[in-house]
CSV table of C-alpha atoms in Angstrom, one decimal:
chain,number,residue,atom,x,y,z
H,1,MET,CA,-15.4,34.9,-123.9
H,2,GLY,CA,-16.2,31.1,-123.9
H,3,ALA,CA,-18.6,29.5,-126.3
H,4,LEU,CA,-22.2,29.0,-125.0
H,5,MET,CA,-23.6,25.5,-125.3
H,6,PHE,CA,-27.2,24.6,-125.7
H,7,ILE,CA,-29.0,21.3,-125.8
H,8,LEU,CA,-31.4,21.3,-128.8
H,9,ASN,CA,-33.9,18.5,-128.5
H,10,ARG,CA,-36.8,19.9,-130.4
H,11,PRO,CA,-37.4,22.0,-133.5
H,12,GLU,CA,-38.7,24.7,-131.2
H,13,ASP,CA,-35.3,24.8,-129.5
H,14,ILE,CA,-33.5,25.5,-132.8
H,15,GLY,CA,-36.1,28.1,-133.7
H,16,ALA,CA,-35.7,30.0,-130.4
H,17,LEU,CA,-31.9,29.9,-130.9
H,18,VAL,CA,-32.1,31.3,-134.4
H,19,ARG,CA,-34.5,34.0,-133.3
H,20,ASP,CA,-32.3,35.0,-130.4
H,21,ARG,CA,-29.2,35.1,-132.6
H,22,ARG,CA,-31.0,37.1,-135.3
H,23,ARG,CA,-32.1,39.7,-132.8
H,24,VAL,CA,-28.5,39.9,-131.4
H,25,LEU,CA,-27.3,40.5,-134.9
H,26,LYS,CA,-30.0,43.1,-135.4
H,27,ILE,CA,-31.3,41.7,-138.6
H,28,SER,CA,-35.0,41.3,-139.5
H,29,GLN,CA,-36.6,38.1,-140.7
H,30,ASP,CA,-36.9,39.7,-144.1
H,31,GLU,CA,-33.1,40.4,-144.3
H,32,LEU,CA,-32.2,36.9,-143.1
H,33,ALA,CA,-34.6,35.4,-145.7
H,34,ALA,CA,-33.0,37.5,-148.4
H,35,ARG,CA,-29.5,36.4,-147.5
H,36,LEU,CA,-30.6,32.8,-147.6
H,37,ARG,CA,-32.9,33.1,-150.7
H,38,VAL,CA,-35.9,31.8,-148.8
H,39,SER,CA,-39.2,33.6,-147.9
H,40,GLN,CA,-39.8,35.6,-144.7
H,41,ARG,CA,-42.6,33.1,-144.0
H,42,TRP,CA,-40.0,30.2,-144.1
H,43,VAL,CA,-37.8,32.0,-141.5
H,44,SER,CA,-40.9,32.6,-139.4
H,45,HIS,CA,-41.8,28.9,-139.6
H,46,LEU,CA,-38.3,28.0,-138.5
H,47,GLU,CA,-38.4,30.4,-135.5
H,48,ARG,CA,-41.7,28.9,-134.5
H,49,GLY,CA,-40.3,25.4,-134.6
H,50,LYS,CA,-42.1,23.9,-137.6
H,51,HIS,CA,-41.2,20.2,-137.8
H,52,THR,CA,-41.1,19.7,-141.5
H,53,LEU,CA,-38.4,22.2,-142.7
H,54,GLN,CA,-35.5,21.0,-144.8
H,55,LEU,CA,-32.5,20.1,-142.7
H,56,GLY,CA,-30.0,21.5,-145.2
H,57,LEU,CA,-31.7,24.9,-145.1
H,58,VAL,CA,-31.8,24.9,-141.3
H,59,LEU,CA,-28.1,24.2,-141.3
H,60,ARG,CA,-27.5,27.1,-143.7
H,61,VAL,CA,-29.5,29.4,-141.3
H,62,LEU,CA,-27.4,28.3,-138.3
H,63,ARG,CA,-24.2,29.2,-140.2
H,64,GLU,CA,-25.6,32.5,-141.3
H,65,VAL,CA,-26.4,33.5,-137.7
H,66,GLY,CA,-23.0,32.3,-136.5
H,67,VAL,CA,-24.0,29.1,-134.8
H,68,ASP,CA,-21.8,26.0,-135.1
H,69,LEU,CA,-23.6,22.7,-134.6
H,70,PHE,CA,-21.9,19.9,-132.6
H,71,ALA,CA,-23.2,16.5,-131.8
H,72,GLY,CA,-22.6,14.4,-128.7
H,73,GLU,CA,-23.9,11.2,-127.2
H,74,THR,CA,-26.2,11.3,-124.3
H,75,GLU,CA,-26.0,9.1,-121.2
H,76,GLN,CA,-29.2,7.4,-122.4
H,77,ALA,CA,-27.5,6.4,-125.6
H,78,TYR,CA,-24.8,4.5,-123.6
H,79,SER,CA,-27.4,2.7,-121.5
H,80,ASP,CA,-29.4,1.7,-124.7
H,81,ILE,CA,-26.2,0.3,-126.3
H,82,ASP,CA,-25.4,-1.6,-123.2
H,83,ALA,CA,-28.9,-3.1,-123.0
H,84,ILE,CA,-28.8,-4.1,-126.7
H,85,ALA,CA,-25.3,-5.7,-126.2
H,86,ASN,CA,-26.7,-7.7,-123.2
H,87,GLY,CA,-29.7,-8.9,-125.2
H,88,SER,CA,-32.2,-6.9,-123.1
H,89,GLY,CA,-32.8,-4.0,-125.4
H,90,ASP,CA,-35.3,-3.5,-128.1
H,91,PHE,CA,-35.1,-1.2,-131.2
């Protein structure tokens, strides 16, 4: 079976992915929290897309639920770089 790819643009997207993977793995928020040594409330905040969670912990959660994170450039990034190179783009 091929790997599924998701575009994760918002914390809510990451939270939904974690929630779905946790359910597929048939583990509770409490169990996931215990594995990661965080509170169940923290897992709940992550799954609801809280914007202020620590990135390092979020990455640990993704590994724990079997998600590899890859980064890629968007088409917008290329056009922004071209605009800056041509002197017509702003930061």
